[in-house]
Amino acid sequence: MVESLVVGRGLSKKFGDFTAVDSIDFQIQAGEAFGFLGPNGAGKSSTMRMIGATSPPTSGHLRVLGMDPMVDGIKIRGRLGVVPQEDNLDRELSVYENLLTYGRYFNMARAEIDRRAAELLEFVQLSERRDSRVDPLSGGMKRRLIIARGLINQPELLILDEPTTGLDPQARHVVWDRLYQLKQEGVTLVITTHYMDEAEQLCDRLVVMDKGRIVAEGSPRSLIERYSTRDVLELRFEADARDQALPVIETVAQRTENLPDKVMVYTDNADEAVIRLSNNGVHPISTLIRRSTLEDVFLRLTGRQLIE
Amino acid sequence: MNTPRSLMVVEAEYRIYRRTWRGTVLTTWLRPILFLVAMGMGLGALIDRNVNQALGEAGYLAFLAPGLMAASAMQTAITEASWPVRTGIKWRKNYWAQISTPLTTNDLLTGLMIWITIRLLFVSTAFAVVIWVFGAGSFGKALMAVPAATLTGMAFASPLAAFAAWVKEDSTMIAMFRFSIIPLFLFSGAFFPIEQLPDFLEPIVVLSPAWHGVDLCRWIILGTPLTLSIWTELGYLAATMAAGWWAAARQLRKRLIV
Amino acid sequence: MSLLLARLFPPQSRPTRRAGRLLQRNLLVYKHIWMVIIAGFCEPVFYLFAVGVGLGSFVGDVTTAGGQTLSYAAFVAPGLLAASAMNGAIVESTFPIFFKLHYNRTYDAVLATPMRVADITVGEILWAQLRAGIYACGFLALMYVTGLTTSPWAPGAALGALLVGFTFSAAGFAAVTFMRTWHDFDMIQLVILPLFLFSGTFYPLSVYPPFLQPIMQISPLYHGTELLRAFTLGQFDWTLAGHAGVLVLMGTVGLFIISRRLVGTLLK
């Protein structure tokens, strides 16, 4: 039997009249990379903070590492690593001192922290910046340092809230690479993101969240299979040509999405659809053929795009 | 061995202090020296031209020094308690990082209070040395006043931590400093006996822990009679500290555990 | 010559009328402006009350350098007005500007528009002046009501307080451009406290031994105090031009440093 590290049932979080998280159910297994995918404001960060035992649930059942976060918050936090969305590194301290003070909060011995900090700085490629202050570090370096900080206590569960938001593409790939390696080492990862590529890259299993609710659950592959077609055609038209083309498009597609800037055509065989459209006199100004992604799943489930 | 978690917070404060101690050491020593030279000796020269029974026989410097020791402890405590809490929540955000570890908001508060106590003991001891050097009191008596000054500071530290945890805007902090800290300092009884004030103000001044601290320090160093019993004075300071502590614990939980 | 001027004062260091926009921004942002203003007005009043009423009877009468004998409260009041103008200027030009520079990055956004660096400098200083002017008028009104001044020249002290405010806003802002962490604020305290205590605010310079007196005259606040006291006592002589000159010079040097430093920090 697989052990569940985190179990949420009917979990809700309200701030006054506003419901941030609305009765969600999920289970996170040991060793997996579990994702919460959804747009900003979907309730992901609130969920993460409840799992991190720093935010009391308004109602519902939550168990982290088999314990109740409101009763055993201290014990739970001792076995978690947290990488918050917002940079809260201590800018009064150097890179190494950030790891040192943080490690001390876990009551780790100084020698052990030193050994671990050297390893981690190597791991996040910051060894050369060991004695630098935090402020001059680039955004990507800061994020890597926060990840190293979250790993100082060898956590059983690493919680990452939007780990690559605000980073440039190159810096994102470095972070993904490090997280992938952690996953290989068997660290359980919980990740929130509003980037579908990040979710596809990193997550074994994920839930799609929207407006505080979970709207779908599964592996990236299975979600795409269940909620989308194999291929997607993205067609762009001259302003007036689109309305004439739409009825024709619908005959070749399993489903279409009419977005402000383009028409998405969902089909299992895009090449064939392109030929059929052309034969029926539909000539878009641009045609793009691609595989379905989680973005399409989200669009299907909510009628909206992830990044608005 | 398991170290209490709040000591980890003290350790973190100390680590930052190691980077920044130069500035504070200068202020620790210079503040009492400058005040005693300017007010005790400079203004004292004008005051001591006349005979002033209300200020005692020993001259204005000797009257001022013990009261200023308590008032300085108050000022140190106020700065050390308010800005770190404010920046911990709002600017440096280190409180958010700390509560995602096994530390609780109570650990943060206890750690901060221990740290401020250490700072106050240090600042007050420096003041005692300056008093002795200026000949404003014996070294032994000045040292004996250190715990009293420290307690005075603590009676301000915890309420100010509560205030800083509650505050939403920096401008409120700055206004508070000018609006309440300066009167507390001026009307603490350090500079003149509060009998000088209009009658309706006296009971208000007595509410300020600073006045009790000034009274205690002057009793210890100068030997002037205590206005109230020693247990009332100590009890009042301790009670203010406890009430502030309770409010700060509550306020920190409210701000950070959401 | 014009080339030299252009080098000394590049376009970014020359303010335009847009400086007023920053003033508007500050007015908009300060929702608790009334609290700040009440606090700024109360501070010198508290000091006056404490020193004038509390200590006044112990000190008795004071003789000024000009040979005039007056009550201690009347002596100390203009000094407190000057000291308070300095304190207010320093408090308001250091903490908020430091945060805007390093944490909020307000100025980065401002400079993405046609606003110039010098517009920021001038806007911030005008903002400080606006408040300093309100405090000074309030305090002078109080002095009239309580009979601490009877001189018809006393309103001139408000202008003097503005000058002191200008000098120290510029100096404080200039200092902030060199500061890295908020611990550097200790250093500002280290400068402000001796100025506050040794600028002839609380007693005439003649209390000190003669060899110390020229040293005290280095303090810019001393010049401010003398200037304001001349107005509230209605006693003028040619040294006033010197006092005012020192303040103007120091403020201008501050402005110059700010524009150079800010161009370096914000437009790198």
CSV table of N, CA, C and O in Angstrom, one decimal, chain C residues 113-192:
chain,number,residue,atom,x,y,z
C,113,THR,N,8.9,57.6,-17.0
C,113,THR,CA,8.0,58.6,-17.6
C,113,THR,C,8.9,59.9,-17.9
C,113,THR,O,10.1,59.8,-17.7
C,114,PRO,N,8.3,60.9,-18.5
C,114,PRO,CA,9.2,62.1,-18.8
C,114,PRO,C,9.8,62.8,-17.6
C,114,PRO,O,10.5,63.8,-17.8
C,115,MET,N,9.5,62.3,-16.4
C,115,MET,CA,10.0,63.0,-15.2
C,115,MET,C,11.5,62.8,-15.2
C,115,MET,O,12.1,61.8,-15.5
C,116,ARG,N,12.2,63.9,-14.7
C,116,ARG,CA,13.7,63.8,-14.5
C,116,ARG,C,14.0,63.5,-13.1
C,116,ARG,O,13.2,63.7,-12.2
C,117,VAL,N,15.3,63.1,-12.9
C,117,VAL,CA,15.8,62.9,-11.6
C,117,VAL,C,15.6,64.1,-10.7
C,117,VAL,O,15.2,64.1,-9.5
C,118,ALA,N,15.9,65.3,-11.3
C,118,ALA,CA,15.9,66.5,-10.5
C,118,ALA,C,14.4,66.8,-10.1
C,118,ALA,O,14.2,67.5,-9.1
C,119,ASP,N,13.4,66.4,-10.9
C,119,ASP,CA,12.0,66.6,-10.6
C,119,ASP,C,11.7,65.8,-9.3
C,119,ASP,O,11.0,66.3,-8.4
C,120,ILE,N,12.3,64.6,-9.1
C,120,ILE,CA,12.1,63.9,-7.9
C,120,ILE,C,12.7,64.6,-6.7
C,120,ILE,O,12.1,64.8,-5.7
C,121,THR,N,14.0,65.1,-6.9
C,121,THR,CA,14.6,65.8,-5.8
C,121,THR,C,13.8,67.0,-5.4
C,121,THR,O,13.5,67.1,-4.2
C,122,VAL,N,13.4,67.8,-6.3
C,122,VAL,CA,12.7,69.0,-6.0
C,122,VAL,C,11.3,68.7,-5.5
C,122,VAL,O,10.9,69.3,-4.5
C,123,GLY,N,10.7,67.7,-6.1
C,123,GLY,CA,9.3,67.3,-5.6
C,123,GLY,C,9.3,66.9,-4.2
C,123,GLY,O,8.5,67.3,-3.4
C,124,GLU,N,10.3,66.1,-3.8
C,124,GLU,CA,10.4,65.5,-2.4
C,124,GLU,C,10.7,66.7,-1.5
C,124,GLU,O,10.1,66.7,-0.4
C,125,ILE,N,11.5,67.6,-1.9
C,125,ILE,CA,11.9,68.7,-0.9
C,125,ILE,C,10.8,69.7,-0.8
C,125,ILE,O,10.5,70.1,0.3
C,126,LEU,N,10.1,69.9,-1.9
C,126,LEU,CA,8.9,70.8,-1.8
C,126,LEU,C,7.9,70.2,-0.8
C,126,LEU,O,7.2,70.9,0.0
C,127,TRP,N,7.7,68.9,-0.9
C,127,TRP,CA,6.8,68.2,-0.1
C,127,TRP,C,7.1,68.4,1.4
C,127,TRP,O,6.2,68.7,2.2
C,128,ALA,N,8.4,68.2,1.7
C,128,ALA,CA,8.8,68.4,3.1
C,128,ALA,C,8.6,69.8,3.5
C,128,ALA,O,8.2,70.1,4.6
C,129,GLN,N,8.9,70.8,2.6
C,129,GLN,CA,8.7,72.2,2.9
C,129,GLN,C,7.3,72.6,3.2
C,129,GLN,O,7.0,73.4,4.1
C,130,LEU,N,6.4,72.0,2.5
C,130,LEU,CA,4.9,72.2,2.6
C,130,LEU,C,4.5,71.9,4.1
C,130,LEU,O,3.9,72.7,4.8
C,131,ARG,N,5.0,70.8,4.5
C,131,ARG,CA,4.6,70.4,5.9
C,131,ARG,C,5.3,71.3,6.9
C,131,ARG,O,4.7,71.7,7.9
C,132,ALA,N,6.6,71.5,6.7
C,132,ALA,CA,7.4,72.3,7.6
C,132,ALA,C,6.8,73.7,7.8
C,132,ALA,O,6.7,74.2,8.9
C,133,GLY,N,6.3,74.2,6.7
C,133,GLY,CA,5.6,75.5,6.8
C,133,GLY,C,4.4,75.5,7.7
C,133,GLY,O,4.2,76.4,8.5
C,134,ILE,N,3.6,74.5,7.5
C,134,ILE,CA,2.4,74.4,8.4
C,134,ILE,C,2.7,74.3,9.9
C,134,ILE,O,2.2,75.0,10.7
C,135,TYR,N,3.7,73.5,10.2
C,135,TYR,CA,4.1,73.3,11.6
C,135,TYR,C,4.6,74.7,12.1
C,135,TYR,O,4.3,75.1,13.2
C,136,ALA,N,5.4,75.4,11.4
C,136,ALA,CA,6.1,76.6,11.8
C,136,ALA,C,5.0,77.6,12.1
C,136,ALA,O,5.0,78.3,13.1
C,137,CYS,N,4.0,77.8,11.2
C,137,CYS,CA,3.0,78.8,11.4
C,137,CYS,C,2.2,78.5,12.7
C,137,CYS,O,1.9,79.3,13.5
C,138,GLY,N,1.9,77.2,12.9
C,138,GLY,CA,1.1,76.8,14.1
C,138,GLY,C,1.9,77.1,15.3
C,138,GLY,O,1.4,77.7,16.3
C,139,PHE,N,3.2,76.8,15.3
C,139,PHE,CA,4.0,77.1,16.5
C,139,PHE,C,4.1,78.6,16.8
C,139,PHE,O,4.0,79.0,18.0
C,140,LEU,N,4.3,79.4,15.7
C,140,LEU,CA,4.4,80.8,15.9
C,140,LEU,C,3.1,81.4,16.5
C,140,LEU,O,3.1,82.3,17.3
C,141,ALA,N,2.0,80.9,16.0
C,141,ALA,CA,0.7,81.4,16.5
C,141,ALA,C,0.6,81.1,18.0
C,141,ALA,O,0.2,82.0,18.8
C,142,LEU,N,1.1,79.9,18.4
C,142,LEU,CA,1.1,79.6,19.8
C,142,LEU,C,2.0,80.5,20.6
C,142,LEU,O,1.6,80.9,21.7
C,143,MET,N,3.1,80.9,20.0
C,143,MET,CA,4.0,81.8,20.7
C,143,MET,C,3.3,83.2,20.9
C,143,MET,O,3.5,83.8,22.0
C,144,TYR,N,2.6,83.6,19.9
C,144,TYR,CA,1.9,84.9,20.1
C,144,TYR,C,0.9,84.8,21.2
C,144,TYR,O,0.8,85.7,22.1
C,145,VAL,N,0.1,83.7,21.1
C,145,VAL,CA,-1.0,83.6,22.1
C,145,VAL,C,-0.5,83.5,23.5
C,145,VAL,O,-1.1,84.1,24.4
C,146,THR,N,0.6,82.8,23.7
C,146,THR,CA,1.1,82.7,25.1
C,146,THR,C,2.0,83.8,25.5
C,146,THR,O,2.6,83.8,26.5
C,147,GLY,N,2.2,84.8,24.5
C,147,GLY,CA,3.0,86.0,24.9
C,147,GLY,C,4.5,85.7,24.9
C,147,GLY,O,5.3,86.5,25.4
C,148,LEU,N,4.9,84.6,24.2
C,148,LEU,CA,6.4,84.3,24.2
C,148,LEU,C,7.1,85.2,23.2
C,148,LEU,O,8.3,85.3,23.2
C,149,THR,N,6.3,85.8,22.2
C,149,THR,CA,6.9,86.7,21.4
C,149,THR,C,5.9,87.9,21.2
C,149,THR,O,4.7,87.7,21.2
C,150,THR,N,6.5,89.1,21.1
C,150,THR,CA,5.6,90.2,20.8
C,150,THR,C,6.1,91.0,19.6
C,150,THR,O,5.6,92.0,19.2
C,151,SER,N,7.2,90.5,19.0
C,151,SER,CA,7.8,91.2,17.9
C,151,SER,C,7.0,91.1,16.6
C,151,SER,O,6.4,90.1,16.3
C,152,PRO,N,6.8,92.3,16.0
C,152,PRO,CA,6.0,92.3,14.7
C,152,PRO,C,6.8,91.5,13.6
C,152,PRO,O,6.2,91.1,12.6
C,153,TRP,N,8.1,91.2,13.9
C,153,TRP,CA,8.9,90.5,12.9
C,153,TRP,C,8.7,89.0,13.0
C,153,TRP,O,9.2,88.2,12.1
C,154,ALA,N,8.0,88.5,14.0
C,154,ALA,CA,8.0,87.0,14.3
C,154,ALA,C,7.6,86.2,13.1
C,154,ALA,O,8.1,85.1,12.9
C,155,PRO,N,6.6,86.6,12.3
C,155,PRO,CA,6.2,85.8,11.1
C,155,PRO,C,7.4,85.4,10.2
C,155,PRO,O,7.4,84.4,9.6
C,156,GLY,N,8.4,86.3,10.3
C,156,GLY,CA,9.6,86.0,9.5
C,156,GLY,C,10.3,84.7,10.0
C,156,GLY,O,11.0,84.1,9.2
C,157,ALA,N,10.1,84.4,11.2
C,157,ALA,CA,10.7,83.1,11.7
C,157,ALA,C,10.1,81.9,11.0
C,157,ALA,O,10.8,80.9,10.9
C,158,ALA,N,8.9,82.0,10.5
C,158,ALA,CA,8.3,80.9,9.7
C,158,ALA,C,9.2,80.7,8.5
C,158,ALA,O,9.5,79.6,8.1
C,159,LEU,N,9.6,81.8,7.8
C,159,LEU,CA,10.5,81.7,6.7
C,159,LEU,C,11.8,81.1,7.1
C,159,LEU,O,12.4,80.2,6.4
C,160,GLY,N,12.3,81.5,8.2
C,160,GLY,CA,13.5,81.0,8.7
C,160,GLY,C,13.4,79.5,9.0
C,160,GLY,O,14.3,78.7,8.6
C,161,ALA,N,12.3,79.0,9.5
C,161,ALA,CA,12.1,77.6,9.8
C,161,ALA,C,12.1,76.8,8.5
C,161,ALA,O,12.6,75.7,8.4
C,162,LEU,N,11.5,77.5,7.4
C,162,LEU,CA,11.4,76.8,6.1
C,162,LEU,C,12.8,76.6,5.6
C,162,LEU,O,13.2,75.6,5.0
C,163,LEU,N,13.7,77.7,5.8
C,163,LEU,CA,15.1,77.6,5.3
C,163,LEU,C,15.8,76.5,6.0
C,163,LEU,O,16.5,75.7,5.4
C,164,VAL,N,15.6,76.4,7.4
C,164,VAL,CA,16.2,75.3,8.1
C,164,VAL,C,15.7,73.9,7.6
C,164,VAL,O,16.5,73.0,7.4
C,165,GLY,N,14.4,73.9,7.4
C,165,GLY,CA,13.8,72.6,6.8
C,165,GLY,C,14.4,72.3,5.5
C,165,GLY,O,14.8,71.1,5.2
C,166,PHE,N,14.6,73.3,4.6
C,166,PHE,CA,15.2,73.0,3.3
C,166,PHE,C,16.6,72.5,3.4
C,166,PHE,O,16.9,71.5,2.8
C,167,THR,N,17.4,73.1,4.3
C,167,THR,CA,18.8,72.7,4.4
C,167,THR,C,18.9,71.3,4.9
C,167,THR,O,19.6,70.5,4.3
C,168,PHE,N,18.1,70.9,5.9
C,168,PHE,CA,18.2,69.6,6.4
C,168,PHE,C,17.5,68.5,5.6
C,168,PHE,O,17.9,67.4,5.5
C,169,SER,N,16.4,68.9,4.8
C,169,SER,CA,15.8,67.9,3.9
C,169,SER,C,16.9,67.6,2.8
C,169,SER,O,17.1,66.4,2.5
C,170,ALA,N,17.5,68.6,2.3
C,170,ALA,CA,18.5,68.4,1.3
C,170,ALA,C,19.7,67.5,1.8
C,170,ALA,O,20.1,66.5,1.2
C,171,ALA,N,20.1,67.8,3.1
C,171,ALA,CA,21.2,67.1,3.7
C,171,ALA,C,20.8,65.7,4.0
C,171,ALA,O,21.6,64.7,3.7
C,172,GLY,N,19.6,65.5,4.5
C,172,GLY,CA,19.1,64.1,4.8
C,172,GLY,C,19.0,63.3,3.6
C,172,GLY,O,19.4,62.1,3.5
C,173,PHE,N,18.3,63.9,2.6
C,173,PHE,CA,18.1,63.2,1.3
C,173,PHE,C,19.5,62.8,0.7
C,173,PHE,O,19.7,61.7,0.3
C,174,ALA,N,20.4,63.8,0.8
C,174,ALA,CA,21.8,63.5,0.2
C,174,ALA,C,22.4,62.3,1.0
C,174,ALA,O,23.0,61.4,0.4
C,175,ALA,N,22.3,62.3,2.3
C,175,ALA,CA,22.8,61.2,3.1
C,175,ALA,C,22.2,59.9,2.7
C,175,ALA,O,22.9,58.9,2.6
C,176,VAL,N,20.9,59.9,2.5
C,176,VAL,CA,20.2,58.6,2.2
C,176,VAL,C,20.8,58.0,0.9
C,176,VAL,O,20.9,56.8,0.8
C,177,THR,N,21.2,58.8,-0.1
C,177,THR,CA,21.7,58.3,-1.3
C,177,THR,C,23.0,57.5,-1.1
C,177,THR,O,23.4,56.7,-1.9
C,178,PHE,N,23.6,57.6,0.1
C,178,PHE,CA,24.8,56.9,0.4
C,178,PHE,C,24.5,55.7,1.3
C,178,PHE,O,25.4,54.9,1.5
C,179,MET,N,23.3,55.5,1.8
C,179,MET,CA,23.0,54.5,2.7
C,179,MET,C,22.7,53.2,2.1
C,179,MET,O,22.0,53.1,1.1
C,180,ARG,N,23.1,52.1,2.7
C,180,ARG,CA,22.9,50.7,2.1
C,180,ARG,C,21.8,50.0,2.9
C,180,ARG,O,20.9,49.4,2.3
C,181,THR,N,21.9,49.9,4.2
C,181,THR,CA,20.9,49.2,5.0
C,181,THR,C,20.4,50.1,6.1
C,181,THR,O,20.9,51.2,6.3
C,182,TRP,N,19.3,49.7,6.7
C,182,TRP,CA,18.7,50.7,7.6
C,182,TRP,C,19.4,50.8,8.9
C,182,TRP,O,19.1,51.7,9.7
C,183,HIS,N,20.5,50.0,9.1
C,183,HIS,CA,21.4,50.3,10.2
C,183,HIS,C,22.2,51.6,10.1
C,183,HIS,O,22.6,52.1,11.1
C,184,ASP,N,22.3,52.0,8.9
C,184,ASP,CA,23.0,53.3,8.6
C,184,ASP,C,22.3,54.4,9.3
C,184,ASP,O,22.8,55.5,9.4
C,185,PHE,N,21.0,54.2,9.6
C,185,PHE,CA,20.3,55.3,10.3
C,185,PHE,C,20.9,55.7,11.6
C,185,PHE,O,20.7,56.8,12.1
C,186,ASP,N,21.5,54.7,12.3
C,186,ASP,CA,22.2,55.0,13.5
C,186,ASP,C,23.2,56.2,13.3
C,186,ASP,O,23.3,57.0,14.2
C,187,MET,N,23.8,56.2,12.1
C,187,MET,CA,24.8,57.3,11.8
C,187,MET,C,24.1,58.6,11.8
C,187,MET,O,24.7,59.6,12.2
C,188,ILE,N,22.9,58.7,11.2
C,188,ILE,CA,22.2,59.9,11.1
C,188,ILE,C,21.9,60.4,12.6
C,188,ILE,O,22.1,61.6,12.9
C,189,GLN,N,21.4,59.5,13.4
C,189,GLN,CA,21.2,59.9,14.8
C,189,GLN,C,22.4,60.4,15.5
C,189,GLN,O,22.4,61.4,16.3
C,190,LEU,N,23.5,59.8,15.1
C,190,LEU,CA,24.8,60.3,15.7
C,190,LEU,C,25.2,61.7,15.3
C,190,LEU,O,25.9,62.4,16.0
C,191,VAL,N,24.7,62.2,14.2
C,191,VAL,CA,25.0,63.5,13.8
C,191,VAL,C,23.9,64.5,14.3
C,191,VAL,O,24.2,65.6,14.8
C,192,ILE,N,22.6,64.0,14.3
C,192,ILE,CA,21.5,64.9,14.7
C,192,ILE,C,21.5,65.2,16.2
C,192,ILE,O,21.3,66.3,16.6
